[in-house]
Amino acid sequence: MVQPSELKEMKITEVTTGAGRREFIDFPKRLYRNDPNWVCPLDSEMEAVFDRGRNAAFGHGEAVRWLLTDTTGKTIGRVAAFIDEIRSKANRQPTGGMGFFEVIESREAAFMLFDTARQWLTERGMKAMDGPINFGENDNYWGLLVEGFVQPGFGMPYNKPYYRKYFEEYGFRTYFEQYSYHKDVASVEVFPERFRKIAEWISKRPGYAYRHFEFSQSQQFAADMVEIYNATWAVFKEDFTPLDPARLRNTLNQARAFIDPELIWFAYHNDRPVAFFIIFPDLNQIIRHFNGRLTLWNKIRFLWYKMNHEMTRARALVAGVHPSYQNSGIESAIFLELFRVFRRKRFYKELELSWVGDFNPKMISIYEAIGAHKAKTHLTMRYMIDDTLPFIMYKDEMEENRAAREAKLKK
């Protein structure tokens, strides 16, 4: 641990140059050099977060990042702060975000990074600060890992265990907890017998059909996904942003090299798309060899690793069930289709169902019903910049909003 006397002349510098951008990416590579569980994200993916041409969040927000150095000019920390106007307005008070936080084991250094992000957000009228979160969707780089310090799945954040102490001592409180459930899919009977029998009955109901993704029909599948997603999340997320079909098709094309079409399933009722479940093979099992660099040689190595089934894990990214078909058990039928795939493709050993919030007991029950166990816990934390405002956990906010809607309907 670095002593306070060594940090008297710490300097915070905004990242504005090519060298600064390079250092922002390289600092974690040194910080985690001796940690066998950490997986270095691809440099290009990290830089894309702060690229106006590649991150759609800049269309309704702004972001800035900093590096923290000691008296010798050595980097000892980094952080980013951002405002997503859509997400901010969905909160009870104007709320900004901070993330991509990395720091040596020093309370003073950590607090200086927090102070810098807080000041920038305060100057822009924010009353609360959430972190550590992503400047973008919450399926990547979202939350502080506090339990389950194992090799993360692709896009899942991993951090030093001592970070939690710094967040809590600074004044951050848990806004909601995020659970990652893992499921062994190597056994012959992937799902409990009772669950499987119910799923088989549901899957045989008349008018229902189940199809996996195919690249030859990617445009239609993308349109189906957009239809389900927009109908599902518009009533669930206050900060909902409709899914852009063109952006989705572009994402699918970019992921073509590692997508397994048989892990992406759709449910239809009378030819109407009503549910989907997207699972990707865990790319981290390959890119852990690359130190963030996707060079030509590493692209060749990628193909070799893929052909030799280096990816034995898969991660469930997102699912959606049309509101009209929720509570119908249709998720069970989709899991049944996945069960059949895993039974044929024995190289898959583990499925990560990530993440589900503590505010979603229904999905937690589904995960536990299929025999999955809670393997990791992340925290989305909130710091009240204006401490005269009440701090309310997300699940309590949801309950209050639900009660208000019911009261309005009764009138």
Coordinates of C-alpha atoms in Angstrom, one line a residue:
M1 CA 0.0 0.0 0.0
V2 CA 1.3 3.5 -0.9
Q3 CA 1.7 5.8 2.1
P4 CA -0.1 9.2 2.1
S5 CA 3.3 11.0 2.3
E6 CA 4.2 9.7 -1.1
L7 CA 1.0 11.2 -2.7
K8 CA 1.3 14.9 -1.6
E9 CA 1.9 16.1 -5.1
M10 CA -0.7 14.0 -7.0
K11 CA -1.8 15.6 -10.2
I12 CA -5.0 15.0 -12.1
T13 CA -5.0 15.5 -15.9
E14 CA -7.8 15.3 -18.4
V15 CA -7.3 12.9 -21.2
T16 CA -7.1 14.9 -24.4
T17 CA -4.1 13.6 -26.3
G18 CA -3.2 10.4 -28.1
A19 CA -0.6 9.6 -25.4
G20 CA -3.2 10.1 -22.7
R21 CA -5.7 7.8 -24.4
R22 CA -3.0 5.2 -24.7
E23 CA -2.1 5.5 -21.0
F24 CA -5.8 5.3 -20.0
I25 CA -5.9 1.9 -21.7
D26 CA -2.5 0.7 -20.5
F27 CA -2.7 1.5 -16.8
P28 CA -4.9 -1.4 -15.9
K29 CA -2.6 -3.8 -17.7
R30 CA 0.1 -2.9 -15.2
L31 CA -2.2 -2.8 -12.2
Y32 CA -3.5 -6.3 -12.8
R33 CA -0.3 -7.8 -14.1
N34 CA -0.1 -10.4 -11.4
D35 CA -3.9 -11.2 -11.2
P36 CA -4.6 -14.5 -13.0
N37 CA -8.4 -13.8 -13.1
W38 CA -8.3 -10.4 -14.8
V39 CA -8.9 -10.4 -18.6
C40 CA -7.7 -7.4 -20.5
P41 CA -10.5 -5.9 -22.6
L42 CA -9.7 -5.3 -26.3
D43 CA -8.1 -1.8 -26.7
S44 CA -10.5 -1.0 -29.5
E45 CA -13.6 -1.8 -27.4
M46 CA -12.4 0.4 -24.6
E47 CA -11.6 3.3 -26.9
A48 CA -14.9 2.9 -28.6
V49 CA -16.7 4.0 -25.4
F50 CA -15.2 7.4 -25.7
D51 CA -15.4 7.7 -29.5
R52 CA -18.2 10.0 -30.6
G53 CA -18.4 8.2 -33.9
R54 CA -18.9 4.8 -32.3
N55 CA -20.8 5.4 -29.0
A56 CA -24.4 6.3 -29.6
A57 CA -24.6 7.7 -26.0
F58 CA -22.8 10.9 -27.2
G59 CA -26.0 11.7 -29.1
H60 CA -27.7 12.5 -25.8
G61 CA -24.8 13.0 -23.4
E62 CA -21.2 13.9 -22.8
A63 CA -18.2 12.2 -21.2
V64 CA -14.7 13.1 -20.0
R65 CA -11.8 11.0 -18.5
W66 CA -8.8 11.7 -16.3
L67 CA -5.4 10.2 -15.3
L68 CA -3.9 10.6 -11.8
T69 CA -0.1 10.7 -11.5
D70 CA 2.3 10.8 -8.6
T71 CA 5.3 13.1 -8.1
T72 CA 7.4 11.1 -10.6
G73 CA 4.7 11.3 -13.3
K74 CA 3.8 7.7 -12.8
T75 CA 0.1 6.9 -13.3
I76 CA -1.6 5.7 -10.2
G77 CA -5.3 6.0 -11.1
R78 CA -7.9 6.8 -13.8
V79 CA -11.6 7.6 -13.9
A80 CA -14.3 8.8 -16.3
A81 CA -17.4 10.9 -15.7
F82 CA -20.4 11.2 -17.9
I83 CA -23.9 12.5 -18.3
D84 CA -26.6 10.6 -20.2
E85 CA -29.5 13.0 -20.5
I86 CA -32.1 10.2 -21.0
R87 CA -30.9 8.2 -17.9
S88 CA -30.5 11.4 -15.9
K89 CA -34.0 12.6 -16.5
A90 CA -35.4 9.2 -15.5
N91 CA -34.2 9.6 -12.0
R92 CA -35.8 11.6 -9.2
Q93 CA -32.9 14.1 -9.4
P94 CA -30.4 14.9 -12.1
T95 CA -28.0 12.0 -11.9
G96 CA -24.6 11.5 -13.7
G97 CA -22.3 8.6 -13.8
M98 CA -18.7 7.7 -13.1
G99 CA -16.8 4.6 -14.2
F100 CA -13.7 3.0 -15.6
F101 CA -12.3 3.6 -12.1
E102 CA -8.9 2.0 -11.5
V103 CA -6.5 3.0 -8.7
I104 CA -3.5 1.7 -6.7
E105 CA -4.2 0.8 -3.1
S106 CA -4.4 4.3 -1.7
R107 CA -7.4 5.9 -0.1
E108 CA -6.1 9.4 -0.9
A109 CA -5.7 8.6 -4.6
A110 CA -9.1 7.0 -4.8
F111 CA -10.8 10.0 -3.1
M112 CA -9.1 12.4 -5.5
L113 CA -10.5 10.5 -8.4
F114 CA -14.0 10.6 -6.8
D115 CA -13.7 14.3 -6.1
T116 CA -12.7 15.0 -9.7
A117 CA -15.7 13.2 -11.1
R118 CA -18.1 14.7 -8.5
Q119 CA -16.9 18.2 -9.2
W120 CA -17.3 17.9 -13.0
L121 CA -20.9 16.5 -12.5
T122 CA -21.7 19.2 -9.9
E123 CA -20.7 21.9 -12.3
R124 CA -23.2 20.5 -14.8
G125 CA -26.1 20.5 -12.4
M126 CA -26.1 16.9 -11.3
K127 CA -27.4 16.1 -7.8
A128 CA -26.3 12.4 -7.6
M129 CA -23.5 10.3 -9.0
D130 CA -23.9 6.6 -9.9
G131 CA -20.9 4.3 -10.2
P132 CA -19.1 2.4 -11.3
I133 CA -21.2 2.3 -14.5
N134 CA -20.8 2.4 -18.2
F135 CA -21.4 5.4 -20.6
G136 CA -23.8 3.3 -22.6
E137 CA -26.0 0.2 -22.0
N138 CA -25.8 -1.7 -18.8
D139 CA -24.8 -5.1 -20.3
N140 CA -21.1 -4.0 -20.3
Y141 CA -18.8 -2.4 -17.7
W142 CA -21.5 -2.0 -15.1
G143 CA -21.2 -2.5 -11.4
L144 CA -18.6 -3.0 -8.7
L145 CA -17.6 -6.6 -8.1
V146 CA -17.8 -7.6 -4.4
E147 CA -18.3 -11.4 -4.5
G148 CA -17.0 -14.0 -6.9
F149 CA -13.5 -12.9 -7.9
V150 CA -13.1 -15.4 -10.7
Q151 CA -12.4 -14.9 -14.4
P152 CA -15.2 -12.6 -15.7
G153 CA -17.3 -13.2 -18.8
F154 CA -16.9 -10.9 -21.7
G155 CA -18.1 -7.4 -20.9
M156 CA -18.5 -8.1 -17.2
P157 CA -16.5 -5.8 -14.9
Y158 CA -13.7 -7.0 -12.7
N159 CA -11.9 -5.0 -10.1
K160 CA -9.6 -5.0 -7.1
P161 CA -11.3 -6.2 -3.8
Y162 CA -10.2 -3.1 -2.0
Y163 CA -12.3 -0.8 -4.2
R164 CA -15.5 -1.5 -2.2
K165 CA -13.9 0.0 0.9
Y166 CA -13.0 3.2 -0.9
F167 CA -16.5 3.6 -2.4
E168 CA -18.2 3.1 0.9
E169 CA -15.8 5.3 2.9
Y170 CA -16.3 8.1 0.4
G171 CA -20.1 7.9 0.9
F172 CA -21.4 5.7 -1.9
R173 CA -24.4 3.5 -1.0
T174 CA -25.8 0.5 -2.7
Y175 CA -28.5 1.5 -5.2
F176 CA -29.1 -2.1 -6.3
E177 CA -27.3 -5.4 -6.3
Q178 CA -26.6 -7.4 -9.4
Y179 CA -26.4 -11.2 -9.4
S180 CA -24.7 -13.4 -12.0
Y181 CA -26.0 -16.9 -11.9
H182 CA -23.9 -19.8 -13.3
K183 CA -25.2 -23.1 -14.6
D184 CA -23.3 -26.3 -15.3
V185 CA -24.3 -27.5 -18.7
A186 CA -21.9 -30.4 -19.1
S187 CA -24.1 -33.0 -17.4
V188 CA -26.4 -35.2 -19.3
E189 CA -29.5 -33.7 -17.6
V190 CA -28.8 -30.0 -17.9
F191 CA -32.1 -29.0 -16.2
P192 CA -34.1 -30.5 -13.3
E193 CA -36.6 -33.1 -14.5
R194 CA -39.6 -31.2 -13.2
F195 CA -38.6 -28.0 -15.0
R196 CA -38.0 -30.0 -18.2
K197 CA -41.4 -31.6 -18.1
I198 CA -43.1 -28.3 -17.7
A199 CA -41.1 -26.8 -20.5
E200 CA -41.9 -29.7 -22.8
W201 CA -45.6 -29.2 -22.2
I202 CA -45.4 -25.5 -22.8
S203 CA -43.4 -26.0 -26.0
K204 CA -46.1 -28.2 -27.5
R205 CA -48.9 -25.6 -27.2
P206 CA -50.6 -25.0 -30.5
G207 CA -49.6 -21.9 -32.5
Y208 CA -46.2 -21.6 -30.9
A209 CA -42.9 -22.1 -32.8
Y210 CA -39.2 -21.7 -31.8
R211 CA -36.4 -20.9 -34.1
H212 CA -32.7 -20.1 -33.7
F213 CA -30.9 -17.3 -35.4
E214 CA -29.5 -17.7 -38.9
F215 CA -27.3 -15.2 -40.6
S216 CA -29.0 -15.8 -43.9
Q217 CA -32.1 -14.3 -42.4
S218 CA -30.4 -11.8 -40.1
Q219 CA -32.4 -8.8 -41.2
Q220 CA -35.7 -10.4 -40.3
F221 CA -34.4 -11.8 -37.0
A222 CA -33.1 -8.3 -36.2
A223 CA -36.5 -6.8 -36.9
D224 CA -38.1 -9.4 -34.7
M225 CA -35.7 -8.6 -31.9
V226 CA -36.4 -4.9 -32.1
E227 CA -40.1 -5.4 -32.0
I228 CA -39.9 -7.6 -28.8
Y229 CA -37.3 -5.5 -27.1
N230 CA -39.0 -2.2 -27.7
A231 CA -42.4 -3.5 -26.5
T232 CA -40.8 -5.2 -23.4
W233 CA -38.5 -2.5 -22.1
A234 CA -40.7 0.6 -22.8
V235 CA -42.9 -0.4 -19.9
F236 CA -40.0 -1.5 -17.6
K237 CA -37.3 1.1 -18.0
E238 CA -37.8 4.8 -17.2
D239 CA -34.7 5.6 -19.2
F240 CA -35.8 3.5 -22.2
T241 CA -34.2 4.2 -25.5
P242 CA -35.7 2.3 -28.5
L243 CA -33.4 -0.2 -30.1
D244 CA -32.1 0.9 -33.5
P245 CA -32.5 -1.9 -36.1
A246 CA -29.5 -0.7 -38.1
R247 CA -27.3 -0.6 -35.0
L248 CA -28.4 -4.1 -34.0
R249 CA -27.6 -5.5 -37.5
N250 CA -24.2 -3.8 -37.3
T251 CA -23.5 -5.4 -33.9
L252 CA -24.5 -8.8 -35.1
N253 CA -22.2 -8.5 -38.2
Q254 CA -19.3 -7.4 -36.0
A255 CA -19.9 -10.4 -33.7
R256 CA -20.2 -12.8 -36.6
A257 CA -16.7 -14.3 -36.0
F258 CA -17.7 -15.8 -32.6
I259 CA -21.5 -16.0 -32.6
D260 CA -23.0 -19.5 -32.3
P261 CA -26.4 -19.1 -34.1
E262 CA -27.9 -22.0 -32.1
L263 CA -27.5 -20.1 -28.9
I264 CA -29.8 -17.3 -30.0
W265 CA -33.5 -18.3 -29.9
F266 CA -36.8 -16.7 -30.8
A267 CA -40.4 -17.7 -29.8
Y268 CA -43.3 -17.0 -32.1
H269 CA -47.1 -17.2 -31.6
N270 CA -49.1 -17.4 -34.8
D271 CA -45.9 -16.1 -36.6
R272 CA -45.8 -13.1 -34.3
P273 CA -42.4 -12.6 -32.5
V274 CA -43.0 -12.8 -28.8
A275 CA -39.7 -13.6 -27.0
F276 CA -36.0 -14.0 -27.6
F277 CA -33.0 -15.1 -25.6
I278 CA -29.4 -14.1 -26.7
I279 CA -26.4 -16.1 -25.6
F280 CA -22.8 -15.5 -26.8
P281 CA -19.9 -17.8 -26.4
D282 CA -17.5 -16.2 -23.8
L283 CA -15.0 -14.3 -25.9
N284 CA -12.9 -13.6 -22.8
Q285 CA -11.7 -17.2 -22.9
I286 CA -9.8 -16.3 -26.1
I287 CA -8.9 -12.6 -25.8
R288 CA -7.3 -13.3 -22.4
H289 CA -4.3 -14.4 -24.5
F290 CA -4.1 -11.1 -26.5
N291 CA -3.3 -8.3 -23.9
G292 CA -5.9 -6.1 -25.6
R293 CA -4.3 -6.1 -29.0
L294 CA -6.2 -7.5 -32.0
T295 CA -3.3 -7.7 -34.3
L296 CA -3.3 -9.7 -37.5
W297 CA -1.4 -12.5 -35.7
N298 CA -3.9 -12.5 -32.9
K299 CA -6.8 -12.7 -35.4
I300 CA -5.2 -15.9 -36.8
R301 CA -4.7 -17.2 -33.2
F302 CA -8.4 -16.4 -32.6
L303 CA -9.5 -18.7 -35.4
W304 CA -7.3 -21.5 -34.1
Y305 CA -8.6 -21.1 -30.5
K306 CA -12.2 -21.0 -31.8
M307 CA -11.8 -24.2 -33.9
N308 CA -10.3 -26.0 -30.9
H309 CA -13.3 -24.9 -28.7
E310 CA -11.4 -22.7 -26.3
M311 CA -14.7 -21.1 -25.6
T312 CA -16.3 -23.6 -23.2
R313 CA -18.5 -21.0 -21.4
A314 CA -21.3 -19.0 -22.8
R315 CA -22.9 -15.8 -21.4
A316 CA -26.6 -14.9 -21.6
L317 CA -26.6 -11.2 -22.6
V318 CA -30.2 -10.2 -22.9
A319 CA -33.7 -11.6 -23.1
G320 CA -37.1 -10.2 -23.8
V321 CA -40.7 -11.4 -23.5
H322 CA -43.5 -9.3 -25.0
P323 CA -45.7 -7.9 -22.2
S324 CA -48.7 -9.8 -23.6
Y325 CA -46.9 -13.1 -23.1
Q326 CA -45.2 -12.6 -19.8
N327 CA -46.2 -15.1 -17.1
S328 CA -46.9 -17.6 -19.9
G329 CA -43.9 -19.8 -19.1
I330 CA -42.5 -19.2 -22.6
E331 CA -39.0 -18.7 -21.1
S332 CA -39.1 -22.4 -20.1
A333 CA -39.7 -23.5 -23.6
I334 CA -36.7 -21.5 -24.9
F335 CA -34.5 -22.9 -22.2
L336 CA -35.6 -26.4 -23.4
E337 CA -34.3 -25.6 -26.9
L338 CA -31.0 -24.5 -25.3
F339 CA -30.9 -27.7 -23.3
R340 CA -31.0 -29.7 -26.5
V341 CA -28.2 -27.6 -28.0
F342 CA -25.9 -28.1 -25.0
R343 CA -26.7 -31.8 -25.0
R344 CA -25.3 -32.0 -28.6
K345 CA -22.4 -29.5 -28.2
R346 CA -20.5 -31.1 -25.3
F347 CA -17.7 -28.6 -25.5
Y348 CA -19.9 -26.0 -23.7
K349 CA -19.4 -26.6 -19.9
E350 CA -20.9 -23.6 -18.2
L351 CA -23.6 -20.9 -18.9
E352 CA -23.4 -17.5 -17.2
L353 CA -26.9 -15.9 -16.7
S354 CA -25.9 -12.4 -16.1
W355 CA -26.9 -10.2 -14.7
V356 CA -30.2 -9.9 -12.7
G357 CA -31.0 -7.2 -10.3
D358 CA -32.2 -7.6 -6.7
F359 CA -35.4 -5.8 -7.9
N360 CA -36.3 -8.7 -10.3
P361 CA -37.3 -11.6 -8.1
K362 CA -39.2 -13.3 -10.9
M363 CA -36.1 -13.7 -13.0
I364 CA -34.1 -14.8 -10.0
S365 CA -36.8 -17.5 -9.4
I366 CA -36.4 -18.7 -13.0
Y367 CA -32.7 -18.9 -12.8
E368 CA -32.9 -20.9 -9.6
A369 CA -35.6 -23.2 -11.1
I370 CA -33.3 -24.3 -13.8
G371 CA -30.7 -25.2 -11.2
A372 CA -28.4 -22.2 -11.6
H373 CA -26.4 -20.9 -8.6
K374 CA -25.5 -17.3 -7.7
A375 CA -21.8 -17.0 -8.5
K376 CA -21.0 -13.3 -8.5
T377 CA -22.4 -10.1 -7.0
H378 CA -21.8 -6.6 -8.4
L379 CA -23.1 -3.4 -6.8
T380 CA -24.4 -0.3 -8.6
M381 CA -23.7 2.4 -6.1
R382 CA -25.0 6.0 -5.7
Y383 CA -23.5 9.1 -4.1
M384 CA -25.8 11.9 -3.2
I385 CA -24.0 15.0 -4.3
D386 CA -26.9 17.0 -2.8
D387 CA -27.1 15.3 0.6
T388 CA -30.3 17.1 1.4
L389 CA -32.1 14.8 -1.0
P390 CA -33.3 11.4 0.1
F391 CA -31.4 8.3 -0.9
I392 CA -33.8 5.6 -2.1
M393 CA -32.8 2.1 -3.3
Y394 CA -34.0 1.2 -6.8
K395 CA -36.3 -1.6 -5.8
D396 CA -38.0 0.8 -3.4
E397 CA -38.4 3.4 -6.2
M398 CA -39.9 0.7 -8.4
E399 CA -42.4 -0.3 -5.7
E400 CA -43.4 3.4 -5.2
N401 CA -43.8 3.9 -8.9
R402 CA -45.9 0.7 -9.2
A403 CA -48.2 1.8 -6.3
A404 CA -48.6 5.3 -7.9
R405 CA -49.6 3.8 -11.3
E406 CA -52.2 1.5 -9.6
A407 CA -53.6 4.5 -7.6
K408 CA -53.8 6.5 -10.8
L409 CA -55.7 3.7 -12.6
K410 CA -58.2 3.4 -9.7
K411 CA -59.1 7.1 -10.1

